[in-house]
JSON list of C-alpha atoms in Angstrom, two decimals:
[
{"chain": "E", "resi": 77, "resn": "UNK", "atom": "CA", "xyz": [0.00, 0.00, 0.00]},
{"chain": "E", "resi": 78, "resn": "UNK", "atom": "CA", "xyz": [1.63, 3.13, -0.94]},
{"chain": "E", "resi": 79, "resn": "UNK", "atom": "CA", "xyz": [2.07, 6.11, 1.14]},
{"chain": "E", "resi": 80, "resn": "UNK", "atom": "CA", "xyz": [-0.87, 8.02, -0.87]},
{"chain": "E", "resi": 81, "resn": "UNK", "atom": "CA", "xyz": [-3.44, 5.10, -0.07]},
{"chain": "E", "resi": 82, "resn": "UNK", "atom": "CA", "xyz": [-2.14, 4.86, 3.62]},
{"chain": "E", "resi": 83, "resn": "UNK", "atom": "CA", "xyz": [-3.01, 9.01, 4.02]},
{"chain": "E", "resi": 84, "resn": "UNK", "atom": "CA", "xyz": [-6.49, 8.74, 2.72]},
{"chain": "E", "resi": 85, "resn": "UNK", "atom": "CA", "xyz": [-7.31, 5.67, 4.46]},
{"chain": "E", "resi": 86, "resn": "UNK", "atom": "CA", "xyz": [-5.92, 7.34, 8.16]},
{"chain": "E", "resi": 87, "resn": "UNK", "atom": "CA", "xyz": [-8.49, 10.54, 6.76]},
{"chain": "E", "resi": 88, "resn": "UNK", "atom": "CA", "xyz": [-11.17, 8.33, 6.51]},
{"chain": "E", "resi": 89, "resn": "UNK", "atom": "CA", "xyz": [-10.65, 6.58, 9.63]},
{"chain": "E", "resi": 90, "resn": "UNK", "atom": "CA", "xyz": [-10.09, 10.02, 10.93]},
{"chain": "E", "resi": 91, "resn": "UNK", "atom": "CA", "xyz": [-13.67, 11.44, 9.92]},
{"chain": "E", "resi": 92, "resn": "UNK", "atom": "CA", "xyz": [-15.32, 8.11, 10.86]},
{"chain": "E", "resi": 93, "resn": "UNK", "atom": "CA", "xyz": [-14.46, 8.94, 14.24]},
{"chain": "E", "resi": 94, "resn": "UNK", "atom": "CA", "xyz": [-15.30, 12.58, 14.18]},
{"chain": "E", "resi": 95, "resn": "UNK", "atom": "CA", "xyz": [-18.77, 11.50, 13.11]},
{"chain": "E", "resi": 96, "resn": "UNK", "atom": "CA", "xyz": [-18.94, 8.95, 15.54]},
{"chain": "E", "resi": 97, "resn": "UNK", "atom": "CA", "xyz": [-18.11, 11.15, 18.48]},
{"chain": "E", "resi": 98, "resn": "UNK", "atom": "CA", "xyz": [-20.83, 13.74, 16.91]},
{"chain": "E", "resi": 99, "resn": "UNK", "atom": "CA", "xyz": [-23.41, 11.37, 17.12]},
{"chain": "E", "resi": 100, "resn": "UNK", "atom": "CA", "xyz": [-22.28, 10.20, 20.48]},
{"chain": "E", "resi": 101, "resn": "UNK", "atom": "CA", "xyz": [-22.71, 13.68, 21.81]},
{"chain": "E", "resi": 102, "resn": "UNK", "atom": "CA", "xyz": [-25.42, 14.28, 20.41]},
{"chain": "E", "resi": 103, "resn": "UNK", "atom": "CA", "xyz": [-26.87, 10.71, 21.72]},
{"chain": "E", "resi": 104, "resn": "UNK", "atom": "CA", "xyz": [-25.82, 12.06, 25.25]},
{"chain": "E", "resi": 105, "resn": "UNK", "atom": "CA", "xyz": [-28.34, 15.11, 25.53]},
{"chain": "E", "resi": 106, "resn": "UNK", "atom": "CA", "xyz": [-30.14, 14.72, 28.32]},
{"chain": "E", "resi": 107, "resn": "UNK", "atom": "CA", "xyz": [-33.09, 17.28, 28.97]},
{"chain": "E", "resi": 108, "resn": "UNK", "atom": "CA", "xyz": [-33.04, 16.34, 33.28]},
{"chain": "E", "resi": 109, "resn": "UNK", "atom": "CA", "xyz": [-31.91, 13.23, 33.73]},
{"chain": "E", "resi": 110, "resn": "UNK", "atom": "CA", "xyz": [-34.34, 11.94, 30.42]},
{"chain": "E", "resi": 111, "resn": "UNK", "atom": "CA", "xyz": [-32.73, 10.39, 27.20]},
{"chain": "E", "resi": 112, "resn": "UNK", "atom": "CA", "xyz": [-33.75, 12.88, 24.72]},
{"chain": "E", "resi": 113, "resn": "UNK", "atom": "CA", "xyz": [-35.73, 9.91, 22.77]},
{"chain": "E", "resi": 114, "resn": "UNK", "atom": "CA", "xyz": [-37.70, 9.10, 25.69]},
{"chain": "E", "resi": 115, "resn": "UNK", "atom": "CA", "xyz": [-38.42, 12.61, 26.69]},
{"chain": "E", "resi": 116, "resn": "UNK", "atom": "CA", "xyz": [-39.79, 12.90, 22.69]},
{"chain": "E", "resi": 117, "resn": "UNK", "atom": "CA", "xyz": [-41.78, 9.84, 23.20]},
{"chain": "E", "resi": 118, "resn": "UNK", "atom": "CA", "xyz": [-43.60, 11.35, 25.79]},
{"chain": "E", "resi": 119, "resn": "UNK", "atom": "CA", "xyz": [-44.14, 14.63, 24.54]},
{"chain": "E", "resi": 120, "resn": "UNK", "atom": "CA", "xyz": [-45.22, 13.15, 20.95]},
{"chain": "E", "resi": 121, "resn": "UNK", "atom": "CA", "xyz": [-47.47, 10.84, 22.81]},
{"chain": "E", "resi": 122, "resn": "UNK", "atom": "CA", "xyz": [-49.36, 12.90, 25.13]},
{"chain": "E", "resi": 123, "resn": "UNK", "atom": "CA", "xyz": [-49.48, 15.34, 21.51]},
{"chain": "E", "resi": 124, "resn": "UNK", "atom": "CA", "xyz": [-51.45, 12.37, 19.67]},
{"chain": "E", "resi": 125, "resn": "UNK", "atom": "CA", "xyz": [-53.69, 11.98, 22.88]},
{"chain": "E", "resi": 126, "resn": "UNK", "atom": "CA", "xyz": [-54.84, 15.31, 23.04]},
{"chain": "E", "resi": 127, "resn": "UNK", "atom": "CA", "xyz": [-54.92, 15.64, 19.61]},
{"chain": "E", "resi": 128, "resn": "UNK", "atom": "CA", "xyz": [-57.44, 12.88, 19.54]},
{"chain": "E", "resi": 129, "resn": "UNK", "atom": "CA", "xyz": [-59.81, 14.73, 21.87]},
{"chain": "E", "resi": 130, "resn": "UNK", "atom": "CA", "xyz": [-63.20, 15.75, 20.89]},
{"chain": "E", "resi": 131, "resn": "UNK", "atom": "CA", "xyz": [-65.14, 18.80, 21.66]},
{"chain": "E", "resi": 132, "resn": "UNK", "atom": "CA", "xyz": [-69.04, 18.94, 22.03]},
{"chain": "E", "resi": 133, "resn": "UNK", "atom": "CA", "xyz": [-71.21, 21.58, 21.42]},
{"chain": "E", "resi": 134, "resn": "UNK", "atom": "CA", "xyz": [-72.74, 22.18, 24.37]},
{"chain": "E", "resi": 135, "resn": "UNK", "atom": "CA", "xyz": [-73.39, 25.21, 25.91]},
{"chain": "E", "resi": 136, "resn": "UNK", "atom": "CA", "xyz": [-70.44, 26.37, 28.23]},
{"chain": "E", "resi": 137, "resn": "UNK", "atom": "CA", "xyz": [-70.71, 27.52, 31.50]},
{"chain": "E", "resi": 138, "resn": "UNK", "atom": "CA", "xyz": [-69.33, 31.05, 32.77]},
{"chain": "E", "resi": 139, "resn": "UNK", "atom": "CA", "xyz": [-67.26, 29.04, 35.29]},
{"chain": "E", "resi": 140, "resn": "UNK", "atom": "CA", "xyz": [-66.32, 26.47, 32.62]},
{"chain": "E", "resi": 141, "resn": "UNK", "atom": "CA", "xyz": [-65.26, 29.61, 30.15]},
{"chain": "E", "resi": 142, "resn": "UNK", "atom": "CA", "xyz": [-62.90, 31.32, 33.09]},
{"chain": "E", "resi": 143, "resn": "UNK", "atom": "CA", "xyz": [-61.33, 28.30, 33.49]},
{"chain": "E", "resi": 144, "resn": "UNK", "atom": "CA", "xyz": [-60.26, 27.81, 29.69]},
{"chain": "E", "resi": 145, "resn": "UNK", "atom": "CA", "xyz": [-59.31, 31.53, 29.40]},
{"chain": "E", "resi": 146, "resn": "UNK", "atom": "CA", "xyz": [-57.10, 30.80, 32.52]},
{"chain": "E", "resi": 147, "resn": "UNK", "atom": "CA", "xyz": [-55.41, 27.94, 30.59]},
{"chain": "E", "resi": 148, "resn": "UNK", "atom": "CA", "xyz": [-55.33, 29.73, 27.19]},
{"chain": "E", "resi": 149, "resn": "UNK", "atom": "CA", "xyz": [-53.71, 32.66, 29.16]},
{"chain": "E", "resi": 150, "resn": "UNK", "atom": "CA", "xyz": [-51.02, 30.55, 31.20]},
{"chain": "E", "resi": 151, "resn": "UNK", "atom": "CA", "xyz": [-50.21, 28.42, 28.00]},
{"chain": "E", "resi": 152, "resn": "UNK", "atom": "CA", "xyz": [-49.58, 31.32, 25.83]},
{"chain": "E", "resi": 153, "resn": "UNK", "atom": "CA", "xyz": [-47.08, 32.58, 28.36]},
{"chain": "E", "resi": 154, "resn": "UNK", "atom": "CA", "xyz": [-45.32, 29.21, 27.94]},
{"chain": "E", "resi": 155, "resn": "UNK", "atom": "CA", "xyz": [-45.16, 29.17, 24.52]},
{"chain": "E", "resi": 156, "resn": "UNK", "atom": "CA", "xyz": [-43.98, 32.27, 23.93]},
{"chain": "E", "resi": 157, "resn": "UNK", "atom": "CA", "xyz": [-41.39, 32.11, 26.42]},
{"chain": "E", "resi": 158, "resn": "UNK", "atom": "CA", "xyz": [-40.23, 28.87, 25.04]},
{"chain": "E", "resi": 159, "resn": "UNK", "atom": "CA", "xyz": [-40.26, 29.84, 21.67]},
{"chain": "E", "resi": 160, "resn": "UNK", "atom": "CA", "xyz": [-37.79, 32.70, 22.58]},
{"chain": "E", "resi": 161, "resn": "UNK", "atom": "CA", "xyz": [-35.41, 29.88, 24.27]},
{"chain": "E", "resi": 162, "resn": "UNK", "atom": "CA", "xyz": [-35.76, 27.79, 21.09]},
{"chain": "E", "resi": 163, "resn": "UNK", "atom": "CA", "xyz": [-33.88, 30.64, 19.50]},
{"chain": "E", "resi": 164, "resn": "UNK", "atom": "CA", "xyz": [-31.73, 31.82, 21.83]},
{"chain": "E", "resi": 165, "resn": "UNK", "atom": "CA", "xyz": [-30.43, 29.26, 24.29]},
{"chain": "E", "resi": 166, "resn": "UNK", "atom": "CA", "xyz": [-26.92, 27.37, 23.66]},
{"chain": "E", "resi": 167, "resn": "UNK", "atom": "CA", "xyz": [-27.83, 24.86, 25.51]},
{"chain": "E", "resi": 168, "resn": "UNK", "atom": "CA", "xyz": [-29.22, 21.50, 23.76]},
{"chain": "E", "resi": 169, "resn": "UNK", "atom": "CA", "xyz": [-30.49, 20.19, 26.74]},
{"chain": "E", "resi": 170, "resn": "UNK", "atom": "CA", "xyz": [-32.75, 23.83, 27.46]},
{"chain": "E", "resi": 171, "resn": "UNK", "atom": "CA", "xyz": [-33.14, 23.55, 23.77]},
{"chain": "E", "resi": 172, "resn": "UNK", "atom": "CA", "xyz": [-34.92, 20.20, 23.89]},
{"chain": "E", "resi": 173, "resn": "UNK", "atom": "CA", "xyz": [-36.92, 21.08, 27.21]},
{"chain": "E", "resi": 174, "resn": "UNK", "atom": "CA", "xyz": [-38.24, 24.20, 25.00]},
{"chain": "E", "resi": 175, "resn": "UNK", "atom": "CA", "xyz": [-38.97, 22.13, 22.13]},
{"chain": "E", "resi": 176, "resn": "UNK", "atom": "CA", "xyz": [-40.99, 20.12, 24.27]},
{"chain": "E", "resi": 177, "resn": "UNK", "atom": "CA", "xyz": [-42.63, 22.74, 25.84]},
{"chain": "E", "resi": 178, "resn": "UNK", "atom": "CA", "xyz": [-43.82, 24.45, 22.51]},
{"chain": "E", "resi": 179, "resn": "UNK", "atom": "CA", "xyz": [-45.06, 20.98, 21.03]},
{"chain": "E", "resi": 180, "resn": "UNK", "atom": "CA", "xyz": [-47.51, 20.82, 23.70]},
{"chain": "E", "resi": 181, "resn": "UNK", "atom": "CA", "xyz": [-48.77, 24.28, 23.84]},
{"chain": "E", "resi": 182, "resn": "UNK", "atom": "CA", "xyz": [-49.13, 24.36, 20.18]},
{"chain": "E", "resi": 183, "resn": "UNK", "atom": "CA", "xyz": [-50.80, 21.52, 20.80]},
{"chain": "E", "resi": 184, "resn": "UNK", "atom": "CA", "xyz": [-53.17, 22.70, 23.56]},
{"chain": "E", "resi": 185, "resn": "UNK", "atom": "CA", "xyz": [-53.77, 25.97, 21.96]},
{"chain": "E", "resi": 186, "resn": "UNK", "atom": "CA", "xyz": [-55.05, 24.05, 19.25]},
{"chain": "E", "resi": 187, "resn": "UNK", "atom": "CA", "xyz": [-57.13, 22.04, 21.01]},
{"chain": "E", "resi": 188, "resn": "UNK", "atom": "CA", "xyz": [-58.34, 25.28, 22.95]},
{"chain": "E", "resi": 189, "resn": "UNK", "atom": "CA", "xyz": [-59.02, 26.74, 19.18]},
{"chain": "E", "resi": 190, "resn": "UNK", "atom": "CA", "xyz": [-61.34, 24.14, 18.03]},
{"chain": "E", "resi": 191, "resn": "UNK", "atom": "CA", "xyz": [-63.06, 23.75, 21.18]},
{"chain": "E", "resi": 192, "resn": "UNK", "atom": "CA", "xyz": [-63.76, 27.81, 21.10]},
{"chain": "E", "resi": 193, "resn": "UNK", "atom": "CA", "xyz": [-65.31, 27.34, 17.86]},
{"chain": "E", "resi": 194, "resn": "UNK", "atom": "CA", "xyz": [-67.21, 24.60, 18.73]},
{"chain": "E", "resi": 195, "resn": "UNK", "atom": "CA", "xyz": [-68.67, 26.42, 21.63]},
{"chain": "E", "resi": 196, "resn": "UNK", "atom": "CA", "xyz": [-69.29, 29.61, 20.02]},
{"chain": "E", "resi": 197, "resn": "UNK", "atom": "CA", "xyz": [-66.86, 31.58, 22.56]},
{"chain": "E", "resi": 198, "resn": "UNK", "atom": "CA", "xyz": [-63.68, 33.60, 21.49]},
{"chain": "E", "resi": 199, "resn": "UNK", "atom": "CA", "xyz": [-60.86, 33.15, 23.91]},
{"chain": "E", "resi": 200, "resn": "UNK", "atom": "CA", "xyz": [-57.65, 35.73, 24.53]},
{"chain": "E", "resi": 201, "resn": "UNK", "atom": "CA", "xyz": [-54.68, 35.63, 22.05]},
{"chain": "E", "resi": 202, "resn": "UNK", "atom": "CA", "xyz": [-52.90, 38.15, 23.69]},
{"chain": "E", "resi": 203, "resn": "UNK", "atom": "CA", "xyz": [-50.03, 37.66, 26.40]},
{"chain": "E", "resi": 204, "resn": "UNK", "atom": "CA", "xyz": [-51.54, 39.05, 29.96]},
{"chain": "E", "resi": 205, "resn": "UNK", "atom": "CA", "xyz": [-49.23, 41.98, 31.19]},
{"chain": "E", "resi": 206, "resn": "UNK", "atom": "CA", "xyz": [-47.85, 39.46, 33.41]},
{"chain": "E", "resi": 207, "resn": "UNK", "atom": "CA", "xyz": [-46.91, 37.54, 30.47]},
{"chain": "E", "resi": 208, "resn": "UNK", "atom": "CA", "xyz": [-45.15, 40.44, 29.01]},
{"chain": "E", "resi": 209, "resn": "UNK", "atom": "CA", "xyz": [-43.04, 41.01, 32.09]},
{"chain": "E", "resi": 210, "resn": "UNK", "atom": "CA", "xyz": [-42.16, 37.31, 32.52]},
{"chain": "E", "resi": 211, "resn": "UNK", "atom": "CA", "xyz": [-40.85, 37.70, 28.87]},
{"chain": "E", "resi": 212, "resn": "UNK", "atom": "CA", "xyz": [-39.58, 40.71, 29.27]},
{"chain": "E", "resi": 213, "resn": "UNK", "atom": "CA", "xyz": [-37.36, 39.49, 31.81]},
{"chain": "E", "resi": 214, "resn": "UNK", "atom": "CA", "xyz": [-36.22, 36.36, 30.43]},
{"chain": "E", "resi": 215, "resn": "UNK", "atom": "CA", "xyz": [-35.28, 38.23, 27.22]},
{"chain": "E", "resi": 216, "resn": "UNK", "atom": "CA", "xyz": [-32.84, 40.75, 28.78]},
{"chain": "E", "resi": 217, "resn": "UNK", "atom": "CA", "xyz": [-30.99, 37.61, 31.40]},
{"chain": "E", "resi": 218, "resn": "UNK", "atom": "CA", "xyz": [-27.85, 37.82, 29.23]},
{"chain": "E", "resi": 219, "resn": "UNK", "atom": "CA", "xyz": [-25.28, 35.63, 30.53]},
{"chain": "E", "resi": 220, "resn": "UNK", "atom": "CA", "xyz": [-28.19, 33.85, 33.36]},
{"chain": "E", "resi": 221, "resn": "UNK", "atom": "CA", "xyz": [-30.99, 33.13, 30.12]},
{"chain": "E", "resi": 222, "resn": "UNK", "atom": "CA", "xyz": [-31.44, 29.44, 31.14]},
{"chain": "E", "resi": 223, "resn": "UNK", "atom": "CA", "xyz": [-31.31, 29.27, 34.25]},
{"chain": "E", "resi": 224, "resn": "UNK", "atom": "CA", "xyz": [-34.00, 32.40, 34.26]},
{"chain": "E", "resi": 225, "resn": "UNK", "atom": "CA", "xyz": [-35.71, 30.33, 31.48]},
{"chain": "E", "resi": 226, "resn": "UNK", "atom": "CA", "xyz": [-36.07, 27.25, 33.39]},
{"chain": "E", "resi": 227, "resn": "UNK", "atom": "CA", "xyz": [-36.43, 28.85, 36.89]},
{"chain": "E", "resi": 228, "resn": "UNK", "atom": "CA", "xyz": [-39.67, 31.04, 35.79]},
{"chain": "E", "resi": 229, "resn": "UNK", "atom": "CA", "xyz": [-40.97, 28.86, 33.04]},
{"chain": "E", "resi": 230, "resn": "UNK", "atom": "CA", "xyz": [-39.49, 25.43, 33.47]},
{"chain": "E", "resi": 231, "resn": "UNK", "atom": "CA", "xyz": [-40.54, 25.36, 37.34]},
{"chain": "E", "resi": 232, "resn": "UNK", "atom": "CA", "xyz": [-42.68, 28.20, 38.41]},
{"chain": "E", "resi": 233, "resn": "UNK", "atom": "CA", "xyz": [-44.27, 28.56, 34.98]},
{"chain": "E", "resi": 234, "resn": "UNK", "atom": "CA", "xyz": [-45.39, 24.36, 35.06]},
{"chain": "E", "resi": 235, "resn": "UNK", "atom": "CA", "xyz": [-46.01, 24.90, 39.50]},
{"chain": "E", "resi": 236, "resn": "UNK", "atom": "CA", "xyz": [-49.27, 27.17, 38.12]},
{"chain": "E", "resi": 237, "resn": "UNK", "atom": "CA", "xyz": [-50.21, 25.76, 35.05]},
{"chain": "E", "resi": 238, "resn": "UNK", "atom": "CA", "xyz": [-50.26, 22.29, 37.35]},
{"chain": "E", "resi": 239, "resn": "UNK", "atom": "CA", "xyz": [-52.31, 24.29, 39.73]},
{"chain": "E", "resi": 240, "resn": "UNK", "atom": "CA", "xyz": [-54.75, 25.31, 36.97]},
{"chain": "E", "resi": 241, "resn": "UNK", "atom": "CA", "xyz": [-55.27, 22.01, 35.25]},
{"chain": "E", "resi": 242, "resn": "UNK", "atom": "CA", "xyz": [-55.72, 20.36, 38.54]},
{"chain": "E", "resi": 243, "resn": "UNK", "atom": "CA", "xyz": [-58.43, 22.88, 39.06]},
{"chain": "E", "resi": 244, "resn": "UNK", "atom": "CA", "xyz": [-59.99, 22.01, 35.79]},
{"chain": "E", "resi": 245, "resn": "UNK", "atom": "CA", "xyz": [-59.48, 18.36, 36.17]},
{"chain": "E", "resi": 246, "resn": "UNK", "atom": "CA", "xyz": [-61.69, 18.63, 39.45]},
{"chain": "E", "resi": 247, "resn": "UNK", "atom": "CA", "xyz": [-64.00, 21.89, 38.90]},
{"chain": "E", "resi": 248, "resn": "UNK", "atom": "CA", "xyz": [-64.93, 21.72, 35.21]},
{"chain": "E", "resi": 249, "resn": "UNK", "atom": "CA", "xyz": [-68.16, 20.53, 34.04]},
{"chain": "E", "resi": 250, "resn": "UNK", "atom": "CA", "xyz": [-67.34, 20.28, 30.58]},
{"chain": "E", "resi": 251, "resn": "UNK", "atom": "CA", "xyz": [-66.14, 16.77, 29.63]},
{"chain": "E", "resi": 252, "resn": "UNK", "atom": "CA", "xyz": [-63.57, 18.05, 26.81]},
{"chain": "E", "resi": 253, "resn": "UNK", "atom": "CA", "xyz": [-62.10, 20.96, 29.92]},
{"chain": "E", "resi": 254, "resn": "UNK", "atom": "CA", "xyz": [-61.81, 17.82, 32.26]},
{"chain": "E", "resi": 255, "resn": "UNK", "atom": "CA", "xyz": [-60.14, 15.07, 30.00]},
{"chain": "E", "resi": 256, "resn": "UNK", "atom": "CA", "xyz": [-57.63, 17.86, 28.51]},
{"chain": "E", "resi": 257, "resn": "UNK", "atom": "CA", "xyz": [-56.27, 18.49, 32.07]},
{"chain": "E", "resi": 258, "resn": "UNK", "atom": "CA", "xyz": [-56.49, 14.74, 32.85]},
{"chain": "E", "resi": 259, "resn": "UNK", "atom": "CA", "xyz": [-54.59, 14.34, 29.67]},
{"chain": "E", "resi": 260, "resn": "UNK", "atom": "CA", "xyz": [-51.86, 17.14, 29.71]},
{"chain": "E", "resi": 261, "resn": "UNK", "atom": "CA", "xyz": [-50.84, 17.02, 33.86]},
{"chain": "E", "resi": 262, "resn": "UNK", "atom": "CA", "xyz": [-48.53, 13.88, 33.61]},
{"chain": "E", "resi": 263, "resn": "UNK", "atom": "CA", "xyz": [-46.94, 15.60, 30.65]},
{"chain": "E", "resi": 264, "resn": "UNK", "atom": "CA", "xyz": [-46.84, 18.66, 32.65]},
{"chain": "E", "resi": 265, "resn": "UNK", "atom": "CA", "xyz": [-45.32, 16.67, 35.41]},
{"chain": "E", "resi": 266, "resn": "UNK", "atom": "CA", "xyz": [-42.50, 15.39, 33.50]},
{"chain": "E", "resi": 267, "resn": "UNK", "atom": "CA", "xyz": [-41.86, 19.54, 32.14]},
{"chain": "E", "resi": 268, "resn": "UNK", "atom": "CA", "xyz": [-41.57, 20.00, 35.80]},
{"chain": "E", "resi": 269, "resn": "UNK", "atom": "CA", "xyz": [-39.69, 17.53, 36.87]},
{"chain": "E", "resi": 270, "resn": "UNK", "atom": "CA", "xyz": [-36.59, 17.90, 33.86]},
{"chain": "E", "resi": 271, "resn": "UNK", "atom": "CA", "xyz": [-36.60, 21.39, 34.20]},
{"chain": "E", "resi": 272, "resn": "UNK", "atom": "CA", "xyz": [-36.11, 21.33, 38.16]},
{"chain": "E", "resi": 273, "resn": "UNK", "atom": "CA", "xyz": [-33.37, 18.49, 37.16]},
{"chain": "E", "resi": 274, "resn": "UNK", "atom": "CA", "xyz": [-32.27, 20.76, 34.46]},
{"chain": "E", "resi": 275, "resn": "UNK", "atom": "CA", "xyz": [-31.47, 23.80, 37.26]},
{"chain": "E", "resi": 276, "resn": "UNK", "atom": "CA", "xyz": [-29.76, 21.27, 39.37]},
{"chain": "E", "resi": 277, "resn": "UNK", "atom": "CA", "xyz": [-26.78, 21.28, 36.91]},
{"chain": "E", "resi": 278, "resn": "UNK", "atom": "CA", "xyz": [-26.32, 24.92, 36.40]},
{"chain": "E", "resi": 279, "resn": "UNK", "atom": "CA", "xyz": [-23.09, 26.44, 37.86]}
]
């Protein structure tokens, strides 16, 4: 083999290894202490599930209509938030928790959409001045983003949108309000519980 051939087979060897470490790494991401293929999994199955629920149209309560504006409100708060991490974290494991987190609002506000329409009610688009400071703040963290990301969105952001759909799950009257928070707490749960994981291992 001459000394040509013996080069370009080292480069090859070389850039197999390269791409094998990439994918390692990129194997390795862990949003909490989650394999980012199981943390997908979840996400894209509690996605399908409410996905698959149906609204009626019955007529909706007042009580039953604060209670989806309160989860239309506090979801579009998450989403937004987490669509400004998508972009702007350098982290892939706060990437990946923010992914998640804008699957399942996107989700939810869909769901939320259709079941509006179905009930003849319009429900808020607009980010609550709260919203806007939460976002506010997150946005001008510099150097601290994720950890601000995940401390007010990650974990106190998912404590009161638990709070809320636990309030659904036992106060509405309407079936679709009831099974959506039955559906999207354990989901919610596992948001929680990654992005308190996720803080853990912050210097």
């Amino acid at each position: 083999m001459n000394r040509r051939i013996l080069l370009k087979s080292a480069g090859l060897t070389a850039m197999g290894l390269s791409l094998s470490l990439a994918a390692s790494a990129k194997d390795d991401s862990k949003p909490g202490k989650l394999d980012a293929p199981e943390f997908k999994k979840i996400n894209s199955e509690a996605g399908q599930k409410v996905k698959a629920l149906q609204p009626d149209d019955s007529k909706l309560s007042d009580a039953d209509k604060a209670l989806a504006e309160e989860i239309a409100a506090g979801g579009l708060i998450q989403l937004r938030t987490s669509e400004l991490a998508v972009k702007s974290t350098r982290s892939p494991d706060v990437k990946l928790i923010a992914e998640g987190e804008v699957d399942e609002q996107n989700g939810l506000a869909e769901k939320l959409k259709e079941f509006a329409a179905k009930k003849g009610i319009k429900l808020s688009g607009e980010l609550s001045d709260d919203g806007k400071k939460v976002l506010t703040e997150i946005k001008d963290s510099g150097d601290n983003f994720d950890r601000a990301y995940l401390e007010k969105i990650g974990v106190a952001g998912h404590e009161k949108i638990k709070k809320t759909m636990t309030k659904v799950k036992e106060q509405a009257g309407d079936a679709l309000l009831k099974a959506l928070a039955e559906t999207a707490l354990p989901l919610i749960e596992v948001h929680l519980t990654v992005s308190k994981d996720e803080v853990a291992t912050l210097r």
